[in-house]
Coordinates of C-alpha atoms (C1' of nucleotides) in Angstrom, one line a residue:
Chain A
M1 CA -83.5 -165.8 200.6
K2 CA -82.8 -162.8 198.2
A3 CA -86.1 -161.8 199.5
I4 CA -85.2 -159.9 202.1
A5 CA -81.9 -158.7 200.5
S6 CA -84.1 -157.1 197.7
K7 CA -86.2 -154.8 200.1
L8 CA -83.5 -152.8 200.9
D9 CA -80.8 -153.2 198.1
N10 CA -78.9 -150.3 198.1
C11 CA -75.9 -152.5 199.1
D12 CA -74.1 -154.2 196.6
C13 CA -73.6 -157.6 198.3
N14 CA -75.7 -160.8 199.9
V15 CA -76.3 -161.1 203.3
I16 CA -74.0 -163.6 204.7
H17 CA -75.5 -164.0 208.1
E18 CA -78.9 -163.2 207.5
D19 CA -80.1 -164.3 211.2
I20 CA -77.5 -162.6 213.1
V21 CA -78.4 -159.2 211.1
A22 CA -82.0 -159.7 211.7
D23 CA -81.4 -159.9 215.4
V24 CA -79.2 -157.0 215.3
R25 CA -81.5 -155.0 213.5
A26 CA -84.3 -155.7 216.1
K27 CA -82.0 -154.7 219.1
M28 CA -80.9 -151.2 217.4
P29 CA -82.5 -148.0 218.2
D30 CA -84.2 -146.8 215.1
D31 CA -82.4 -144.7 212.7
E32 CA -83.5 -141.0 213.9
T33 CA -82.4 -142.0 217.2
L34 CA -78.7 -142.6 216.3
M35 CA -78.7 -139.6 213.8
N36 CA -79.4 -137.3 216.8
L37 CA -76.7 -139.1 218.7
A38 CA -74.5 -138.3 216.0
D39 CA -75.5 -134.9 215.7
L40 CA -74.9 -134.5 219.5
F41 CA -71.4 -135.7 219.3
K42 CA -71.0 -133.3 216.2
V43 CA -71.1 -130.5 218.8
F44 CA -68.1 -132.2 220.7
S45 CA -66.1 -133.2 217.8
D46 CA -64.5 -129.3 217.2
S47 CA -61.4 -128.4 219.6
T48 CA -62.7 -124.8 219.8
R49 CA -66.2 -125.9 221.2
V50 CA -64.8 -128.5 223.3
R51 CA -62.3 -126.1 225.1
I52 CA -65.2 -123.5 225.2
L53 CA -67.3 -126.2 227.1
C54 CA -64.7 -127.3 229.3
A55 CA -63.7 -123.8 230.3
L56 CA -67.2 -123.3 231.4
Q57 CA -67.2 -126.1 233.8
Y58 CA -65.0 -124.2 236.2
S59 CA -66.8 -120.6 235.7
E60 CA -69.4 -118.9 234.4
L61 CA -67.5 -116.5 231.5
C62 CA -68.2 -113.6 229.0
V63 CA -67.2 -113.7 225.5
C64 CA -64.2 -111.4 226.1
D65 CA -63.0 -114.1 228.5
I66 CA -63.3 -116.8 226.7
A67 CA -61.8 -115.3 223.3
F68 CA -58.6 -114.4 225.5
L69 CA -58.5 -117.5 227.2
L70 CA -58.5 -119.4 223.9
G71 CA -56.5 -117.0 221.9
M72 CA -59.0 -116.4 219.4
T73 CA -61.4 -113.5 218.2
K74 CA -65.1 -112.1 219.8
S75 CA -66.3 -113.4 216.5
A76 CA -64.8 -117.0 216.4
I77 CA -66.3 -117.6 219.8
S78 CA -69.4 -116.1 219.0
H79 CA -69.9 -118.3 216.2
Q80 CA -69.4 -121.2 218.3
L81 CA -71.2 -120.0 220.9
R82 CA -74.4 -119.8 218.8
S83 CA -74.1 -123.5 217.9
L84 CA -73.9 -124.2 221.6
R85 CA -76.6 -122.1 222.5
Q86 CA -78.7 -123.8 219.6
T87 CA -78.0 -127.4 221.2
R88 CA -79.1 -126.4 224.7
L89 CA -75.6 -126.9 225.8
V90 CA -75.0 -123.5 227.2
K91 CA -77.2 -120.6 228.2
Y92 CA -76.6 -117.0 228.5
R93 CA -77.4 -113.8 230.9
K94 CA -76.9 -110.2 229.7
D95 CA -75.3 -107.8 232.2
G96 CA -74.6 -104.3 230.9
K97 CA -72.3 -104.6 227.6
S98 CA -71.3 -108.2 228.7
V99 CA -73.3 -111.7 228.1
Y100 CA -72.3 -114.4 230.3
Y101 CA -72.3 -117.6 229.2
S102 CA -72.3 -121.3 231.6
L103 CA -73.3 -124.7 231.3
D104 CA -76.9 -125.8 230.5
D105 CA -76.8 -129.2 230.5
E106 CA -75.7 -132.3 233.5
H107 CA -74.8 -134.3 231.2
V108 CA -71.7 -132.4 229.5
G109 CA -69.4 -133.2 232.4
N110 CA -70.3 -136.9 232.1
V111 CA -69.7 -137.1 228.4
F112 CA -66.4 -135.3 228.9
E113 CA -65.6 -137.8 231.8
Q114 CA -66.2 -140.9 229.5
G115 CA -64.5 -139.3 226.6
L116 CA -61.0 -138.4 229.0
L117 CA -61.0 -142.4 229.8
H118 CA -60.3 -143.2 226.4
V119 CA -58.0 -140.1 225.7
C120 CA -56.0 -140.3 229.0
E121 CA -54.3 -143.8 229.5
Chain B
M1 CA -52.7 -104.8 233.3
K2 CA -52.4 -105.4 229.6
A3 CA -49.4 -107.1 230.0
I4 CA -51.0 -110.4 230.5
A5 CA -53.3 -109.8 227.3
S6 CA -50.1 -109.0 225.2
K7 CA -48.4 -112.4 225.5
L8 CA -51.3 -114.1 223.8
D9 CA -52.9 -111.1 221.6
N10 CA -54.5 -113.4 218.9
C11 CA -57.9 -112.2 220.5
D12 CA -59.3 -108.8 219.7
C13 CA -60.5 -107.5 223.3
N14 CA -59.0 -107.2 226.7
V15 CA -59.6 -109.3 229.6
I16 CA -62.4 -108.2 231.7
H17 CA -62.2 -110.5 234.7
E18 CA -58.4 -111.3 234.7
D19 CA -58.5 -113.5 237.8
I20 CA -61.2 -115.5 236.6
V21 CA -59.3 -116.4 233.6
A22 CA -56.3 -117.2 235.3
D23 CA -58.0 -119.7 237.5
V24 CA -59.8 -121.4 234.8
R25 CA -56.8 -121.7 232.8
A26 CA -54.8 -123.5 235.6
K27 CA -57.6 -126.0 236.1
M28 CA -57.9 -127.0 232.4
P29 CA -56.6 -129.9 231.0
D30 CA -53.8 -128.9 228.6
D31 CA -54.8 -128.0 224.7
E32 CA -53.5 -131.5 223.3
T33 CA -55.3 -133.4 225.7
L34 CA -58.6 -131.5 224.4
M35 CA -57.7 -131.7 220.9
N36 CA -57.6 -135.6 221.4
L37 CA -60.8 -135.6 223.0
A38 CA -62.6 -133.7 219.9
D39 CA -60.7 -136.1 217.9
L40 CA -62.2 -138.9 219.7
F41 CA -65.8 -137.1 219.2
K42 CA -65.2 -136.7 215.7
V43 CA -65.3 -140.5 215.3
F44 CA -68.6 -140.3 216.9
S45 CA -70.0 -137.6 214.9
D46 CA -71.1 -139.5 212.0
S47 CA -74.4 -141.4 211.9
T48 CA -72.7 -144.1 209.5
R49 CA -70.1 -144.7 212.2
V50 CA -72.4 -144.5 215.0
R51 CA -74.5 -147.1 213.6
I52 CA -71.7 -149.2 212.9
L53 CA -70.7 -149.0 216.2
C54 CA -74.0 -149.8 217.4
A55 CA -74.5 -152.5 215.8
L56 CA -71.4 -154.1 216.8
Q57 CA -72.5 -153.8 220.4
Y58 CA -74.7 -156.6 219.8
S59 CA -72.6 -158.9 217.7
E60 CA -69.3 -159.3 215.6
L61 CA -70.0 -158.9 212.0
C62 CA -68.8 -159.1 208.7
V63 CA -68.3 -156.2 206.1
C64 CA -71.4 -157.7 204.2
D65 CA -73.4 -158.0 207.2
I66 CA -72.8 -154.4 207.9
A67 CA -73.3 -153.0 204.6
F68 CA -76.6 -154.7 204.2
L69 CA -78.0 -153.7 207.5
L70 CA -77.1 -150.0 206.5
G71 CA -78.1 -150.0 203.4
M72 CA -74.9 -148.7 201.8
T73 CA -72.2 -150.3 199.7
K74 CA -69.4 -152.5 200.8
S75 CA -66.8 -149.5 199.8
A76 CA -68.7 -147.0 202.1
I77 CA -68.5 -149.3 205.0
S78 CA -64.9 -150.3 204.5
H79 CA -63.9 -146.5 204.5
Q80 CA -65.6 -145.9 207.8
L81 CA -64.4 -149.0 209.3
R82 CA -60.8 -147.9 208.5
S83 CA -60.9 -144.9 210.9
L84 CA -62.7 -147.0 213.5
R85 CA -59.7 -149.1 213.3
Q86 CA -57.2 -146.3 213.1
T87 CA -58.8 -145.0 216.1
R88 CA -58.7 -148.2 217.9
L89 CA -62.6 -148.7 218.4
V90 CA -63.2 -151.7 216.2
K91 CA -60.8 -154.6 215.9
Y92 CA -61.3 -157.7 213.0
R93 CA -60.2 -161.2 212.4
K94 CA -60.2 -162.8 209.0
D95 CA -61.9 -166.1 208.1
G96 CA -61.4 -167.0 204.4
K97 CA -62.9 -164.5 202.2
S98 CA -64.6 -162.4 205.0
V99 CA -63.2 -160.1 207.7
Y100 CA -65.4 -160.0 211.1
Y101 CA -65.4 -156.8 213.1
S102 CA -66.3 -156.2 216.8
L103 CA -65.7 -153.5 219.4
D104 CA -62.2 -153.1 220.9
D105 CA -62.7 -150.7 223.3
E106 CA -64.8 -150.7 226.9
H107 CA -66.1 -147.4 226.9
V108 CA -67.6 -146.9 223.7
G109 CA -70.9 -148.4 225.6
N110 CA -70.3 -145.7 228.1
V111 CA -69.9 -142.9 225.6
F112 CA -73.1 -144.1 224.1
E113 CA -75.1 -144.2 227.2
Q114 CA -74.5 -140.6 228.2
G115 CA -75.2 -139.4 224.6
L116 CA -78.4 -141.3 224.9
L117 CA -79.0 -139.9 228.2
H118 CA -79.3 -136.4 226.4
V119 CA -80.7 -137.4 222.9
C120 CA -83.7 -139.4 224.7
E121 CA -85.8 -137.7 227.2
Chain C
dA1 C1' -74.1 -86.0 221.3
dT2 C1' -69.8 -88.8 220.4
dA3 C1' -66.3 -92.4 221.3
dA4 C1' -65.4 -96.5 222.8
dT5 C1' -66.3 -101.6 224.0
dA6 C1' -69.1 -106.1 224.0
dG7 C1' -71.0 -109.0 221.4
dT8 C1' -73.7 -110.7 217.1
dT9 C1' -74.6 -112.0 212.2
dG10 C1' -74.0 -112.6 207.0
dC11 C1' -70.7 -113.6 203.7
dA12 C1' -66.7 -115.6 201.6
dT13 C1' -63.2 -119.0 201.6
dA14 C1' -59.9 -122.6 202.7
dG15 C1' -59.5 -127.0 204.6
dG16 C1' -61.8 -131.1 205.7
dT17 C1' -64.9 -135.4 204.9
dG18 C1' -68.3 -138.8 203.3
dT19 C1' -69.7 -141.4 199.2
dT20 C1' -69.0 -143.2 194.5
dC21 C1' -66.9 -145.4 190.9
dA22 C1' -63.1 -148.3 189.3
dA23 C1' -59.5 -151.1 190.0
dC24 C1' -57.3 -154.0 192.6
dT25 C1' -55.8 -158.1 196.2
dG26 C1' -56.9 -162.2 198.2
dT27 C1' -59.8 -166.4 199.0
dT28 C1' -62.9 -170.0 197.7
dC29 C1' -64.8 -173.2 194.4
dA30 C1' -65.6 -175.7 189.9
Chain D
dT1 C1' -56.9 -172.4 185.4
dG2 C1' -60.6 -169.3 185.6
dA3 C1' -65.0 -167.2 187.4
dA4 C1' -67.1 -165.3 191.4
dC5 C1' -67.1 -163.0 195.5
dA6 C1' -65.1 -160.3 200.1
dG7 C1' -63.0 -156.7 200.8
dT8 C1' -59.8 -152.8 200.4
dT9 C1' -58.0 -148.5 198.2
dG10 C1' -56.9 -143.9 195.9
dA11 C1' -58.9 -140.4 192.9
dA12 C1' -62.6 -137.5 192.3
dC13 C1' -66.6 -135.0 193.4
dA14 C1' -70.2 -132.7 196.3
dC15 C1' -71.0 -131.0 200.8
dC16 C1' -70.1 -129.2 205.2
dT17 C1' -68.0 -126.1 208.3
dA18 C1' -64.6 -123.2 210.9
dT19 C1' -62.9 -118.7 211.0
dG20 C1' -61.3 -114.0 209.4
dC21 C1' -63.8 -109.8 207.7
dA22 C1' -66.4 -105.9 207.7
dA23 C1' -70.6 -104.1 209.1
dC24 C1' -74.1 -103.9 212.4
dT25 C1' -76.6 -103.0 217.1
dA26 C1' -76.4 -102.2 221.9
dT27 C1' -75.0 -100.4 226.2
dT28 C1' -71.6 -97.2 228.8
dA29 C1' -68.9 -93.2 229.7
dT30 C1' -67.0 -88.8 229.0

DNA sequence: ATAATAGTTGCATAGGTGTTCAACTGTTCA
DNA sequence: TGAACAGTTGAACACCTATGCAACTATTAT
């Protein structure tokens, strides 16, 4: 049954367990969904962003607060807050000269918890 | 109170809400833990690795199976399986010429679920 | 108006990463 | 023994990204 292998032959081998592969393929979410999933985890894959999100779990904070807390420049923090804004993980409100950031997603804490279960043991 | 600001003055600003920052700092996990957390999410941040882990949720698979399933070369898959091995997310057994991979962490599915809650809505 | 501060943004750059290619090991089968 | 195949690995390359720097806006205070 080389027919199936030929329709997607970017791979450099033959299928060994044709039936199992077909079964798994049918059960898997589509590629777009898994790509979005990877993109979400990409946001959590940087320690600066993780520390920002973690801090915001305890309190709303302005950019200077976060910069001081993490020992980094306002610019670096602002750059990371930008991607957190774009992925809708944080929201902000302006008050005078300051901009206050807070979490904007109920799932953030859950994702953290599951991750910590793996890290701390 | 510039004293506190001076002990960690990589940042380019003054603390605005000193008490809140101190409180948040006390509650946060230490930096090493959060770094490990980011490293864990880094593994999930690539769509190839996500697809591999997702596939392995349904069945044990050999390298050729995965390569065919994802339409990629054995080499590319093998490289990614290496990092999944190193982070203890997959385990493997050899049988003849083939190497069969399977999930090696009970939390993988949970992390996926929480992520999907965010992605699918 | 002027100075000072909070915050953002574009650019440059150094470091990291995913894939390909080629060479290699090890197993199976004729 | 030798061919064929499964899988791994290291080097090279292209791409991505996190941070620093400098310039900018906006708000507040003197």
